[in-house]
PDB file of C-alpha atoms in Angstrom:
ATOM      1  CA  HIS A   1       0.000   0.000   0.000  1.00  0.00           C
ATOM      2  CA  ARG A   2       1.353   3.375  -1.020  1.00  0.00           C
ATOM      3  CA  ASP A   3       0.164   6.386   0.879  1.00  0.00           C
ATOM      4  CA  LEU A   4      -2.332   8.431  -1.152  1.00  0.00           C
ATOM      5  CA  HIS A   5      -0.009  11.406  -1.133  1.00  0.00           C
ATOM      6  CA  SER A   6       2.735   9.427  -2.891  1.00  0.00           C
ATOM      7  CA  PHE A   7       0.607   8.862  -6.008  1.00  0.00           C
ATOM      8  CA  PRO A   8       1.885  10.864  -8.980  1.00  0.00           C
ATOM      9  CA  THR A   9      -0.975  13.295  -9.437  1.00  0.00           C
ATOM     10  CA  ARG A  10      -1.818  16.464 -11.260  1.00  0.00           C
ATOM     11  CA  ARG A  11      -4.318  18.459  -9.289  1.00  0.00           C
ATOM     12  CA  SER A  12      -5.876  21.767 -10.043  1.00  0.00           C
ATOM     13  CA  SER A  13      -7.547  23.828  -7.351  1.00  0.00           C
ATOM     14  CA  ASP A  14     -10.379  24.405  -9.846  1.00  0.00           C
ATOM     15  CA  LEU A  15     -11.229  20.704 -10.092  1.00  0.00           C
ATOM     16  CA  ALA A  16     -13.047  18.300  -7.823  1.00  0.00           C
ATOM     17  CA  ILE A  17     -12.066  14.676  -7.343  1.00  0.00           C
ATOM     18  CA  LEU A  18     -15.060  12.443  -6.674  1.00  0.00           C
ATOM     19  CA  VAL A  19     -14.704  10.152  -3.648  1.00  0.00           C
ATOM     20  CA  PRO A  20     -17.968   8.186  -3.470  1.00  0.00           C
ATOM     21  CA  GLY A  21     -18.720   6.520  -0.159  1.00  0.00           C
ATOM     22  CA  ASN A  22     -20.859   3.585   0.823  1.00  0.00           C
ATOM     23  CA  PRO A  23     -24.073   4.885   2.445  1.00  0.00           C
ATOM     24  CA  ARG A  24     -23.850   1.966   4.891  1.00  0.00           C
ATOM     25  CA  ASN A  25     -20.531   3.202   6.293  1.00  0.00           C
ATOM     26  CA  ALA A  26     -20.396   3.749  10.029  1.00  0.00           C
ATOM     27  CA  PRO A  27     -18.842   6.931  11.502  1.00  0.00           C
ATOM     28  CA  PRO A  28     -15.347   5.356  11.878  1.00  0.00           C
ATOM     29  CA  GLU A  29     -15.376   4.387   8.181  1.00  0.00           C
ATOM     30  CA  VAL A  30     -16.528   7.871   7.174  1.00  0.00           C
ATOM     31  CA  ALA A  31     -13.737   9.311   9.340  1.00  0.00           C
ATOM     32  CA  HIS A  32     -11.160   7.154   7.527  1.00  0.00           C
ATOM     33  CA  LEU A  33     -12.392   8.216   4.061  1.00  0.00           C
ATOM     34  CA  VAL A  34     -12.423  11.904   4.987  1.00  0.00           C
ATOM     35  CA  ARG A  35      -9.005  11.795   6.643  1.00  0.00           C
ATOM     36  CA  ASP A  36      -7.295   9.564   4.040  1.00  0.00           C
ATOM     37  CA  SER A  37      -8.711  11.340   0.988  1.00  0.00           C
ATOM     38  CA  GLY A  38      -8.067  14.846   2.282  1.00  0.00           C
ATOM     39  CA  ALA A  39     -11.695  15.730   1.474  1.00  0.00           C
ATOM     40  CA  MET A  40     -12.408  19.455   1.379  1.00  0.00           C
ATOM     41  CA  ILE A  41     -16.175  19.089   0.875  1.00  0.00           C
ATOM     42  CA  VAL A  42     -18.465  16.284   2.043  1.00  0.00           C
ATOM     43  CA  LEU A  43     -21.873  16.014   0.375  1.00  0.00           C
ATOM     44  CA  TYR A  44     -24.471  13.720   1.933  1.00  0.00           C
ATOM     45  CA  ALA A  45     -28.073  12.580   1.636  1.00  0.00           C
ATOM     46  CA  PRO A  46     -30.276  13.933   4.457  1.00  0.00           C
ATOM     47  CA  GLU A  47     -30.859  10.495   5.978  1.00  0.00           C
ATOM     48  CA  LEU A  48     -27.089  10.144   6.514  1.00  0.00           C
ATOM     49  CA  ALA A  49     -26.667  13.414   8.428  1.00  0.00           C
ATOM     50  CA  ASP A  50     -25.948  11.838  11.828  1.00  0.00           C
ATOM     51  CA  VAL A  51     -23.418   9.280  10.534  1.00  0.00           C
ATOM     52  CA  VAL A  52     -21.635  11.850   8.356  1.00  0.00           C
ATOM     53  CA  THR A  53     -21.522  14.499  11.091  1.00  0.00           C
ATOM     54  CA  ARG A  54     -20.092  12.040  13.623  1.00  0.00           C
ATOM     55  CA  GLY A  55     -17.643  10.599  11.077  1.00  0.00           C
ATOM     56  CA  VAL A  56     -16.340  13.995   9.989  1.00  0.00           C
ATOM     57  CA  ALA A  57     -15.950  15.067  13.628  1.00  0.00           C
ATOM     58  CA  ALA A  58     -14.009  11.877  14.397  1.00  0.00           C
ATOM     59  CA  SER A  59     -11.726  12.427  11.389  1.00  0.00           C
ATOM     60  CA  GLY A  60     -10.127  15.512  12.912  1.00  0.00           C
ATOM     61  CA  ALA A  61     -10.445  17.185   9.487  1.00  0.00           C
ATOM     62  CA  THR A  62     -12.470  20.307   8.772  1.00  0.00           C
ATOM     63  CA  PRO A  63     -14.130  19.870   5.374  1.00  0.00           C
ATOM     64  CA  GLN A  64     -17.207  21.822   4.401  1.00  0.00           C
ATOM     65  CA  VAL A  65     -20.199  19.517   5.080  1.00  0.00           C
ATOM     66  CA  LEU A  66     -23.268  20.069   2.893  1.00  0.00           C
ATOM     67  CA  PRO A  67     -26.598  18.247   2.503  1.00  0.00           C
ATOM     68  CA  LEU A  68     -27.343  17.310  -1.120  1.00  0.00           C
ATOM     69  CA  ASP A  69     -31.037  18.208  -0.949  1.00  0.00           C
ATOM     70  CA  GLY A  70     -30.341  21.899  -0.400  1.00  0.00           C
ATOM     71  CA  LEU A  71     -27.751  22.263  -3.163  1.00  0.00           C
ATOM     72  CA  ALA A  72     -30.124  21.676  -6.071  1.00  0.00           C
ATOM     73  CA  ALA A  73     -32.642  24.138  -4.672  1.00  0.00           C
ATOM     74  CA  GLU A  74     -29.941  26.797  -4.226  1.00  0.00           C
ATOM     75  CA  ALA A  75     -28.457  26.400  -7.714  1.00  0.00           C
ATOM     76  CA  SER A  76     -28.674  29.695  -9.561  1.00  0.00           C
ATOM     77  CA  GLU A  77     -28.767  28.044 -12.974  1.00  0.00           C
ATOM     78  CA  PRO A  78     -29.377  24.459 -14.086  1.00  0.00           C
ATOM     79  CA  HIS A  79     -26.150  24.206 -16.114  1.00  0.00           C
ATOM     80  CA  PRO A  80     -23.462  26.539 -14.749  1.00  0.00           C
ATOM     81  CA  PRO A  81     -20.706  27.511 -17.179  1.00  0.00           C
ATOM     82  CA  VAL A  82     -17.564  25.400 -17.275  1.00  0.00           C
ATOM     83  CA  THR A  83     -14.682  27.544 -16.054  1.00  0.00           C
ATOM     84  CA  HIS A  84     -11.890  25.004 -16.358  1.00  0.00           C
ATOM     85  CA  GLN A  85     -11.520  22.221 -18.900  1.00  0.00           C
ATOM     86  CA  PRO A  86      -9.829  19.275 -17.166  1.00  0.00           C
ATOM     87  CA  ALA A  87      -6.811  17.663 -18.792  1.00  0.00           C
ATOM     88  CA  GLU A  88      -6.795  13.908 -19.297  1.00  0.00           C
ATOM     89  CA  SER A  89      -4.081  13.666 -16.645  1.00  0.00           C
ATOM     90  CA  ASP A  90      -6.149  15.509 -14.003  1.00  0.00           C
ATOM     91  CA  ASP A  91      -7.384  13.298 -11.186  1.00  0.00           C
ATOM     92  CA  ALA A  92     -11.066  12.405 -11.450  1.00  0.00           C
ATOM     93  CA  LEU A  93     -12.044   9.620  -9.039  1.00  0.00           C
ATOM     94  CA  LEU A  94     -10.721   8.181  -5.814  1.00  0.00           C
ATOM     95  CA  LEU A  95     -12.425   4.834  -5.212  1.00  0.00           C
ATOM     96  CA  TYR A  96     -11.812   2.918  -2.005  1.00  0.00           C
ATOM     97  CA  THR A  97     -11.220  -0.834  -1.974  1.00  0.00           C
ATOM     98  CA  SER A  98     -13.025  -3.141   0.370  1.00  0.00           C
ATOM     99  CA  GLY A  99      -9.954  -3.194   2.570  1.00  0.00           C
ATOM    100  CA  THR A 100      -9.493  -6.961   2.781  1.00  0.00           C
ATOM    101  CA  THR A 101      -6.393  -6.398   4.919  1.00  0.00           C
ATOM    102  CA  GLY A 102      -6.631  -3.347   7.125  1.00  0.00           C
ATOM    103  CA  ALA A 103      -8.396  -0.123   6.241  1.00  0.00           C
ATOM    104  CA  PRO A 104      -9.760   0.507   2.727  1.00  0.00           C
ATOM    105  CA  LYS A 105      -7.190   1.872   0.298  1.00  0.00           C
ATOM    106  CA  GLY A 106      -7.773   4.580  -2.280  1.00  0.00           C
ATOM    107  CA  ALA A 107      -7.432   3.768  -5.981  1.00  0.00           C
ATOM    108  CA  LEU A 108      -6.916   6.954  -7.977  1.00  0.00           C
ATOM    109  CA  PHE A 109      -8.281   7.316 -11.526  1.00  0.00           C
ATOM    110  CA  ASP A 110      -7.470  10.220 -13.780  1.00  0.00           C
ATOM    111  CA  HIS A 111      -9.890  11.388 -16.503  1.00  0.00           C
ATOM    112  CA  HIS A 112      -7.950   9.487 -19.163  1.00  0.00           C
ATOM    113  CA  ARG A 113      -8.367   6.112 -17.463  1.00  0.00           C
ATOM    114  CA  ALA A 114     -12.012   6.612 -16.506  1.00  0.00           C
ATOM    115  CA  LEU A 115     -13.048   7.798 -19.968  1.00  0.00           C
ATOM    116  CA  TRP A 116     -11.096   5.187 -21.910  1.00  0.00           C
ATOM    117  CA  VAL A 117     -12.510   2.393 -19.777  1.00  0.00           C
ATOM    118  CA  ALA A 118     -15.946   3.799 -20.595  1.00  0.00           C
ATOM    119  CA  VAL A 119     -15.147   4.027 -24.323  1.00  0.00           C
ATOM    120  CA  ASN A 120     -13.836   0.451 -24.426  1.00  0.00           C
ATOM    121  CA  VAL A 121     -16.809  -0.908 -22.494  1.00  0.00           C
ATOM    122  CA  SER A 122     -19.218   0.950 -24.764  1.00  0.00           C
ATOM    123  CA  GLY A 123     -17.561  -0.473 -27.855  1.00  0.00           C
ATOM    124  CA  THR A 124     -17.533  -4.056 -26.632  1.00  0.00           C
ATOM    125  CA  THR A 125     -20.968  -4.234 -24.983  1.00  0.00           C
ATOM    126  CA  GLY A 126     -23.055  -2.572 -27.647  1.00  0.00           C
ATOM    127  CA  TYR A 127     -24.196   0.375 -25.508  1.00  0.00           C
ATOM    128  CA  ARG A 128     -25.716   3.031 -27.730  1.00  0.00           C
ATOM    129  CA  ASP A 129     -27.268   6.466 -27.673  1.00  0.00           C
ATOM    130  CA  GLY A 130     -30.903   6.157 -26.693  1.00  0.00           C
ATOM    131  CA  ASP A 131     -30.400   3.264 -24.256  1.00  0.00           C
ATOM    132  CA  ARG A 132     -32.107   3.548 -20.894  1.00  0.00           C
ATOM    133  CA  THR A 133     -30.243   2.011 -17.972  1.00  0.00           C
ATOM    134  CA  LEU A 134     -31.449   1.082 -14.512  1.00  0.00           C
ATOM    135  CA  HIS A 135     -28.880   1.439 -11.719  1.00  0.00           C
ATOM    136  CA  VAL A 136     -29.311  -0.873  -8.757  1.00  0.00           C
ATOM    137  CA  ALA A 137     -25.685  -1.814  -8.083  1.00  0.00           C
ATOM    138  CA  PRO A 138     -23.791   0.643  -5.869  1.00  0.00           C
ATOM    139  CA  LEU A 139     -22.558   3.807  -7.590  1.00  0.00           C
ATOM    140  CA  TYR A 140     -19.593   3.946  -5.200  1.00  0.00           C
ATOM    141  CA  HIS A 141     -18.245   0.793  -6.892  1.00  0.00           C
ATOM    142  CA  ALA A 142     -16.079   0.999 -10.034  1.00  0.00           C
ATOM    143  CA  ALA A 143     -18.231  -1.433 -12.038  1.00  0.00           C
ATOM    144  CA  GLN A 144     -21.482   0.525 -11.809  1.00  0.00           C
ATOM    145  CA  LEU A 145     -19.831   3.948 -11.715  1.00  0.00           C
ATOM    146  CA  VAL A 146     -17.268   3.637 -14.513  1.00  0.00           C
ATOM    147  CA  LEU A 147     -18.616   0.790 -16.655  1.00  0.00           C
ATOM    148  CA  VAL A 148     -22.239   1.947 -16.666  1.00  0.00           C
ATOM    149  CA  LEU A 149     -22.740   5.514 -15.380  1.00  0.00           C
ATOM    150  CA  ILE A 150     -19.731   7.195 -17.017  1.00  0.00           C
ATOM    151  CA  ALA A 151     -19.972   5.091 -20.192  1.00  0.00           C
ATOM    152  CA  GLY A 152     -23.702   5.755 -20.442  1.00  0.00           C
ATOM    153  CA  THR A 153     -23.336   9.464 -19.780  1.00  0.00           C
ATOM    154  CA  ALA A 154     -20.732   9.711 -22.547  1.00  0.00           C
ATOM    155  CA  LEU A 155     -23.351   8.225 -24.885  1.00  0.00           C
ATOM    156  CA  ALA A 156     -26.204  10.436 -23.606  1.00  0.00           C
ATOM    157  CA  MET A 157     -28.076   7.428 -22.222  1.00  0.00           C
ATOM    158  CA  THR A 158     -30.952   7.942 -19.788  1.00  0.00           C
ATOM    159  CA  HIS A 159     -30.133   6.870 -16.217  1.00  0.00           C
ATOM    160  CA  VAL A 160     -32.790   5.641 -13.789  1.00  0.00           C
ATOM    161  CA  VAL A 161     -31.643   4.946 -10.225  1.00  0.00           C
ATOM    162  CA  ALA A 162     -33.497   2.472  -8.001  1.00  0.00           C
ATOM    163  CA  PRO A 163     -33.341   3.222  -4.268  1.00  0.00           C
ATOM    164  CA  ARG A 164     -32.543  -0.440  -3.476  1.00  0.00           C
ATOM    165  CA  PHE A 165     -32.624  -3.853  -5.090  1.00  0.00           C
ATOM    166  CA  ASP A 166     -35.989  -5.538  -4.729  1.00  0.00           C
ATOM    167  CA  PRO A 167     -36.713  -8.022  -7.545  1.00  0.00           C
ATOM    168  CA  ALA A 168     -40.414  -7.136  -7.900  1.00  0.00           C
ATOM    169  CA  GLU A 169     -39.754  -3.378  -7.790  1.00  0.00           C
ATOM    170  CA  VAL A 170     -36.899  -3.703 -10.295  1.00  0.00           C
ATOM    171  CA  ALA A 171     -39.082  -5.704 -12.696  1.00  0.00           C
ATOM    172  CA  THR A 172     -41.821  -3.063 -12.427  1.00  0.00           C
ATOM    173  CA  MET A 173     -39.324  -0.233 -12.964  1.00  0.00           C
ATOM    174  CA  MET A 174     -37.820  -2.010 -15.987  1.00  0.00           C
ATOM    175  CA  GLU A 175     -41.215  -2.154 -17.657  1.00  0.00           C
ATOM    176  CA  ARG A 176     -42.450   1.283 -16.589  1.00  0.00           C
ATOM    177  CA  GLU A 177     -39.192   3.072 -17.509  1.00  0.00           C
ATOM    178  CA  ARG A 178     -38.618   1.054 -20.721  1.00  0.00           C
ATOM    179  CA  ILE A 179     -35.163  -0.049 -19.535  1.00  0.00           C
ATOM    180  CA  SER A 180     -32.904  -1.433 -22.251  1.00  0.00           C
ATOM    181  CA  LEU A 181     -29.755  -1.951 -20.153  1.00  0.00           C
ATOM    182  CA  PHE A 182     -29.385  -3.490 -16.715  1.00  0.00           C
ATOM    183  CA  PHE A 183     -26.121  -4.291 -14.946  1.00  0.00           C
ATOM    184  CA  GLY A 184     -26.297  -6.596 -11.974  1.00  0.00           C
ATOM    185  CA  VAL A 185     -24.419  -9.292 -10.110  1.00  0.00           C
ATOM    186  CA  PRO A 186     -25.375 -12.980 -10.556  1.00  0.00           C
ATOM    187  CA  THR A 187     -27.388 -13.014  -7.321  1.00  0.00           C
ATOM    188  CA  MET A 188     -29.660 -10.283  -8.679  1.00  0.00           C
ATOM    189  CA  TYR A 189     -30.340 -12.270 -11.845  1.00  0.00           C
ATOM    190  CA  GLN A 190     -31.042 -15.430  -9.837  1.00  0.00           C
TER     191      GLN A 190
END
């Protein structure tokens, strides 16, 4: 394990690096992610307020902590102007492993790697513009995030997010939302 700060990185103060977290994390796990990633801003769903607040406090760090539900309402325009075009070598994602030995470790992706994985997946799976995908696998995991969300966004696919995996609800959503693409693990298909 190399310390996060020893990764060769190119960071711009104008860019954000996404560090998605598991919503089932307990405060000590949130504290580790905040401390290890060097998070400057923590965004959270309202139902996670207590866990996030306690985790951030335990981290000893002082990031800005903001609820997601208020941000959309406060946005001054739906599509703010882009003020900085990221370079392919700029860091984009910091995804944490399951931590099979010790604490979870950060895996850093730059824009180049994330986008080219998406391009390659799109080319080999047959994804196409106009597809509608249903997300039920966790978006904090590389498979759903990079292979489906980023690849699908690059192709202007429609994304529908299920709040949880329930076979009957997923089947209903697939029909109602006219889903053409579904990514799941074998247990979900069974």
